Short mmCIF file of C-alpha atoms in Angstrom, two decimals:
data_model
loop_
_atom_site.label_atom_id
_atom_site.label_comp_id
_atom_site.label_asym_id
_atom_site.label_seq_id
_atom_site.Cartn_x
_atom_site.Cartn_y
_atom_site.Cartn_z
CA UNK U 18 -7.22 -99.32 4.65
CA UNK U 19 -7.90 -100.32 8.31
CA UNK U 20 -11.15 -100.35 9.92
CA UNK U 21 -12.07 -97.54 12.98
CA UNK U 22 -11.65 -99.32 16.63
CA UNK U 23 -14.08 -97.95 19.11
CA UNK U 24 -12.97 -97.99 23.13
CA UNK U 25 -16.54 -99.20 23.85
CA UNK U 26 -19.14 -101.34 22.26
CA UNK U 27 -21.63 -99.08 19.87
CA UNK U 28 -24.66 -100.48 21.09
CA UNK U 29 -26.50 -100.60 24.45
CA UNK U 30 -26.23 -103.55 27.10
CA UNK U 31 -29.37 -105.97 26.31
CA UNK U 32 -31.56 -105.72 29.74
CA UNK U 33 -35.24 -105.26 30.16
CA UNK U 34 -35.24 -101.45 28.97
CA UNK U 35 -33.63 -102.73 25.63
CA UNK U 36 -36.39 -105.13 24.53
CA UNK U 37 -39.23 -102.34 25.74
CA UNK U 38 -37.59 -99.84 23.70
CA UNK U 39 -37.17 -102.48 21.00
CA UNK U 40 -40.74 -103.80 20.75
CA UNK U 41 -41.99 -99.78 20.50
CA UNK U 42 -40.03 -99.37 17.58
CA UNK U 43 -41.41 -102.31 15.83
CA UNK U 44 -44.91 -101.25 16.62
CA UNK U 45 -43.90 -97.43 15.59
CA UNK U 46 -42.37 -98.84 12.21
CA UNK U 47 -45.09 -100.57 11.22
CA UNK U 48 -48.13 -98.03 12.27
CA UNK U 49 -45.78 -94.99 10.89
CA UNK U 50 -45.49 -96.70 7.53
CA UNK U 51 -49.01 -97.30 7.11
CA UNK U 52 -49.76 -94.12 7.98
CA UNK U 53 -47.27 -91.86 5.87
CA UNK U 54 -48.46 -94.58 2.79
CA UNK U 55 -52.43 -93.44 3.49
CA UNK U 56 -51.13 -89.73 2.99
CA UNK U 57 -48.40 -89.90 -0.01
CA UNK U 58 -46.76 -93.13 -1.19
CA UNK U 59 -43.98 -90.46 -1.99
CA UNK U 60 -43.68 -88.93 0.83
CA UNK U 61 -43.48 -92.16 2.92
CA UNK U 62 -40.74 -93.30 0.61
CA UNK U 63 -38.75 -90.01 1.23
CA UNK U 64 -39.39 -90.37 5.17
CA UNK U 65 -38.37 -93.99 4.90
CA UNK U 66 -35.41 -93.65 3.06
CA UNK U 67 -34.11 -90.67 3.57
CA UNK U 68 -34.62 -90.77 7.35
CA UNK U 69 -32.86 -94.16 7.56
CA UNK U 70 -30.07 -92.94 5.45
CA UNK U 71 -29.53 -89.91 7.32
CA UNK U 72 -29.95 -91.89 10.89
CA UNK U 73 -27.72 -94.50 9.64
CA UNK U 74 -24.94 -92.43 8.24
CA UNK U 75 -24.79 -90.36 11.87
CA UNK U 76 -24.19 -93.34 13.17
CA UNK U 77 -21.57 -94.70 11.73
CA UNK U 78 -19.72 -91.51 11.36
CA UNK U 79 -19.47 -91.49 15.37
CA UNK U 80 -16.99 -93.06 17.69
CA UNK U 81 -19.15 -93.65 20.90
CA UNK U 82 -22.49 -94.92 21.84
CA UNK U 83 -25.31 -92.71 22.64
CA UNK U 84 -28.93 -94.15 23.21
CA UNK U 85 -30.99 -90.94 21.51
CA UNK U 86 -28.63 -91.57 18.30
CA UNK U 87 -28.79 -95.19 18.48
CA UNK U 88 -32.20 -95.86 19.29
CA UNK U 89 -33.06 -92.98 16.10
CA UNK U 90 -31.38 -95.45 13.85
CA UNK U 91 -33.38 -98.07 15.03
CA UNK U 92 -36.31 -96.36 14.48
CA UNK U 93 -35.52 -95.72 11.03
CA UNK U 94 -34.69 -99.09 10.32
CA UNK U 95 -38.11 -100.05 11.61
CA UNK U 96 -39.44 -97.81 9.08
CA UNK U 97 -37.46 -98.75 6.40
CA UNK U 98 -37.73 -102.41 6.97
CA UNK U 99 -41.38 -102.59 7.23
CA UNK U 100 -41.46 -100.51 3.23
CA UNK U 101 -38.79 -103.11 2.28
CA UNK U 102 -40.81 -106.28 3.58
CA UNK U 103 -44.02 -104.46 2.03
CA UNK U 104 -42.54 -103.65 -1.30
CA UNK U 105 -42.32 -106.94 -2.91
CA UNK U 106 -45.91 -108.14 -1.64
CA UNK U 107 -47.10 -104.96 -3.38
CA UNK U 108 -45.11 -104.61 -6.39
CA UNK U 109 -44.77 -107.82 -7.41
CA UNK U 110 -47.76 -109.98 -5.63
CA UNK U 111 -45.42 -112.33 -3.63
CA UNK U 112 -47.36 -114.03 -0.81
CA UNK U 113 -45.55 -112.57 2.60
CA UNK U 114 -44.45 -116.54 3.52
CA UNK U 115 -42.56 -116.75 0.47
CA UNK U 116 -40.74 -112.99 1.59
CA UNK U 117 -40.35 -114.62 4.49
CA UNK U 118 -38.42 -117.86 3.06
CA UNK U 119 -36.37 -115.16 1.04
CA UNK U 120 -35.36 -112.95 4.08
CA UNK U 121 -34.38 -115.80 6.22
CA UNK U 122 -31.87 -117.28 3.83
CA UNK U 123 -30.78 -113.52 3.36
CA UNK U 124 -30.21 -113.29 7.21
CA UNK U 125 -28.73 -116.30 7.49
CA UNK U 126 -26.01 -115.76 4.73
CA UNK U 127 -25.00 -112.54 5.87
CA UNK U 128 -24.72 -113.96 9.67
CA UNK U 129 -22.39 -116.64 8.53
CA UNK U 130 -20.35 -114.18 6.28
CA UNK U 131 -20.32 -112.03 9.69
CA UNK U 132 -19.09 -115.05 11.66
CA UNK U 133 -16.18 -116.14 9.32
CA UNK U 134 -15.08 -112.65 9.19
CA UNK U 135 -14.89 -111.89 12.61
CA UNK U 136 -15.07 -114.72 14.47
CA UNK U 137 -18.12 -113.68 16.42
CA UNK U 138 -21.73 -112.33 15.86
CA UNK U 139 -22.05 -111.22 19.06
CA UNK U 140 -23.72 -108.03 19.85
CA UNK U 141 -21.27 -107.27 23.02
CA UNK U 142 -17.96 -107.50 20.23
CA UNK U 143 -19.32 -104.11 18.20
CA UNK U 144 -16.11 -102.43 18.87
CA UNK U 145 -14.99 -101.79 15.36
CA UNK U 146 -16.26 -100.08 12.36
CA UNK U 147 -16.91 -103.02 10.24
CA UNK U 148 -18.64 -105.25 12.98
CA UNK U 149 -21.22 -101.96 13.18
CA UNK U 150 -21.85 -102.70 9.71
CA UNK U 151 -22.58 -105.87 9.68
CA UNK U 152 -24.25 -104.97 13.08
CA UNK U 153 -26.71 -102.76 11.29
CA UNK U 154 -26.99 -105.15 8.22
CA UNK U 155 -28.24 -107.88 10.44
CA UNK U 156 -30.77 -105.65 12.14
CA UNK U 157 -32.19 -104.49 8.95
CA UNK U 158 -32.88 -108.10 7.67
CA UNK U 159 -34.27 -109.10 10.76
CA UNK U 160 -37.01 -105.85 10.50
CA UNK U 161 -37.86 -107.31 7.00
CA UNK U 162 -37.75 -110.85 8.41
CA UNK U 163 -39.76 -109.84 11.36
CA UNK U 164 -42.49 -107.72 8.97
CA UNK U 165 -42.96 -110.39 6.53
CA UNK U 166 -43.17 -113.18 9.08
CA UNK U 167 -46.00 -111.39 11.11
CA UNK U 168 -48.15 -110.54 7.94
CA UNK U 169 -47.71 -114.05 7.33
CA UNK U 170 -49.43 -115.18 10.08
CA UNK U 171 -52.07 -112.90 10.32
CA UNK U 172 -52.91 -112.60 6.36
CA UNK U 173 -51.39 -115.65 4.60
CA UNK U 174 -52.59 -118.13 7.50
CA UNK U 175 -55.67 -116.66 8.45
CA UNK U 176 -54.63 -116.21 12.12
CA UNK U 177 -55.29 -112.15 12.26
CA UNK U 178 -53.90 -109.82 14.68
CA UNK U 179 -54.99 -111.36 18.17
CA UNK U 180 -53.89 -115.19 17.53
CA UNK U 181 -50.79 -113.70 15.88
CA UNK U 182 -50.28 -111.68 19.05
CA UNK U 183 -50.54 -114.90 21.08
CA UNK U 184 -48.49 -117.03 18.99
CA UNK U 185 -45.40 -114.35 19.32
CA UNK U 186 -45.47 -113.83 22.51
CA UNK U 187 -45.27 -117.29 23.22
CA UNK U 188 -42.45 -117.98 20.56
CA UNK U 189 -40.50 -114.86 21.88
CA UNK U 190 -40.06 -116.86 25.46
CA UNK U 191 -38.74 -120.25 23.68
CA UNK U 192 -35.34 -118.71 23.42
CA UNK U 193 -35.21 -117.46 26.77
CA UNK U 194 -35.93 -121.55 28.10
CA UNK U 195 -33.41 -122.78 25.59
CA UNK U 196 -30.94 -120.40 26.81
CA UNK U 197 -31.59 -121.17 30.26
CA UNK U 198 -31.38 -125.23 29.54
CA UNK U 199 -28.00 -124.41 27.56
CA UNK U 200 -28.70 -123.03 23.94
CA UNK U 201 -25.20 -120.27 23.01
CA UNK U 202 -26.53 -117.20 24.67
CA UNK U 203 -25.60 -114.79 20.80
CA UNK U 204 -28.30 -117.56 19.12
CA UNK U 205 -30.64 -116.71 21.92
CA UNK U 206 -30.48 -112.95 21.27
CA UNK U 207 -30.49 -112.75 17.74
CA UNK U 208 -33.49 -115.30 17.45
CA UNK U 209 -35.58 -113.34 20.31
CA UNK U 210 -34.65 -109.91 18.32
CA UNK U 211 -36.26 -111.57 15.16
CA UNK U 212 -39.27 -111.94 17.09
CA UNK U 213 -39.72 -108.86 18.42
CA UNK U 214 -40.62 -107.56 14.81
CA UNK U 215 -43.79 -109.38 14.42
CA UNK U 216 -45.03 -109.28 18.13
CA UNK U 217 -44.77 -105.63 18.13
CA UNK U 218 -45.78 -105.20 15.03
CA UNK U 219 -49.10 -107.56 15.65
CA UNK U 220 -49.48 -105.93 18.73
CA UNK U 221 -49.90 -101.96 16.89
CA UNK U 222 -51.78 -103.29 14.14
CA UNK U 223 -54.51 -104.64 16.51
CA UNK U 224 -54.89 -101.42 18.29
CA UNK U 225 -54.78 -99.55 15.08
CA UNK U 226 -56.82 -101.43 12.41
CA UNK U 227 -60.80 -100.95 12.32
CA UNK U 228 -62.73 -103.56 14.06
CA UNK U 229 -63.87 -105.16 10.79
CA UNK U 230 -60.61 -105.83 10.28
CA UNK U 231 -60.08 -107.24 13.39
CA UNK U 232 -58.30 -104.59 15.22
CA UNK U 233 -59.62 -102.18 18.31
CA UNK U 234 -60.04 -99.39 15.78
CA UNK U 235 -57.70 -96.61 17.53
CA UNK U 236 -56.34 -95.32 13.96
CA UNK U 237 -52.92 -96.19 13.16
CA UNK U 238 -52.46 -91.94 13.41
CA UNK U 239 -52.97 -91.81 17.19
CA UNK U 240 -51.28 -95.18 17.69
CA UNK U 241 -48.21 -94.09 15.72
CA UNK U 242 -48.19 -91.09 18.09
CA UNK U 243 -48.74 -92.42 21.11
CA UNK U 244 -45.69 -95.01 20.57
CA UNK U 245 -43.56 -91.88 19.21
CA UNK U 246 -44.52 -90.26 22.92
CA UNK U 247 -43.46 -93.48 24.90
CA UNK U 248 -40.54 -93.72 22.89
CA UNK U 249 -39.20 -90.33 23.60
CA UNK U 250 -40.00 -90.79 27.16
CA UNK U 251 -37.79 -93.97 27.75
CA UNK U 252 -34.98 -92.80 25.54
CA UNK U 253 -34.56 -89.65 27.08
CA UNK U 254 -34.70 -91.56 30.35
CA UNK U 255 -31.56 -94.00 28.94
CA UNK U 256 -30.17 -90.94 27.92
CA UNK U 257 -30.14 -88.93 31.44
CA UNK U 258 -29.45 -92.02 33.32
CA UNK U 259 -27.18 -93.96 30.99
CA UNK U 260 -28.32 -97.46 32.92
CA UNK U 261 -27.94 -98.83 29.39
CA UNK U 262 -24.31 -98.35 28.66
CA UNK U 263 -22.84 -101.70 28.25
CA UNK U 264 -20.08 -101.67 31.47
CA UNK U 265 -19.10 -105.16 31.64
CA UNK U 266 -18.38 -105.35 27.78
CA UNK U 267 -16.09 -102.09 28.20
CA UNK U 268 -14.27 -103.53 31.19
CA UNK U 269 -13.44 -106.96 29.61
CA UNK U 270 -12.13 -104.74 26.50
CA UNK U 271 -10.04 -102.55 28.50
CA UNK U 272 -8.95 -105.10 30.86
CA UNK U 273 -7.83 -107.54 27.82
CA UNK U 274 -4.83 -106.84 25.34
CA UNK U 275 -6.41 -105.73 22.09
CA UNK U 276 -5.36 -107.17 18.14
CA UNK U 277 -4.72 -104.80 15.71
CA UNK U 278 -7.61 -103.64 13.61
CA UNK U 279 -8.43 -105.75 10.94
CA UNK U 280 -7.51 -104.78 7.69
CA UNK U 281 -10.79 -104.12 5.27
CA UNK U 282 -11.22 -106.68 2.13
#
């Protein structure tokens, strides 16, 4: 059995808008999960698992990149990723710092498997179904890790939301600086990708939580709604302009002789 090969990468080009929308999804995932939990835990589970599963199925079934389908899948991962990060803490009582170590180990393991299997973990290489499955597995683990790390700094280490925001705002530019100094671009990308989660979630928690919990007090419901409206506007813009299509990767692929598709294990 052979894996499907796509004519172009099934991920968007990485530029400023990519990071803006990614940060929005992290914040929405955090507050939406909390908001749904206040209404009904079973409802939150159905929406989180069902929404994630449906969006991922449609994304994997397609053969081309489309911003609406892609970013809704990321949003589904954001919601589900929050739940799997909070689940062990709530059900087992494990501290968030411990959960962070577990997710870091799982993420490193999956990235190593992907690298050894495909020879690359670059997001510009998502041109086969097998690589895309690796990609979404890694994305899910980055959300779980980022959520646990953000909660660890704010709760376990007592920094609160404000200091957590400042911490991750500084940390997220470190990979960029190291890349300028020679760090591998793929390593820099995935490092920044992980850090968007605790940064976006910390901002969302700060805006949504009550003042006695260290927040601004807007409410998690309104913050979720505002985030969804901004998300819809930005994704609609990308869908209309096609400004996030990775033309460079597509051109490079079209101008290079392609090997036959790898056989699935």
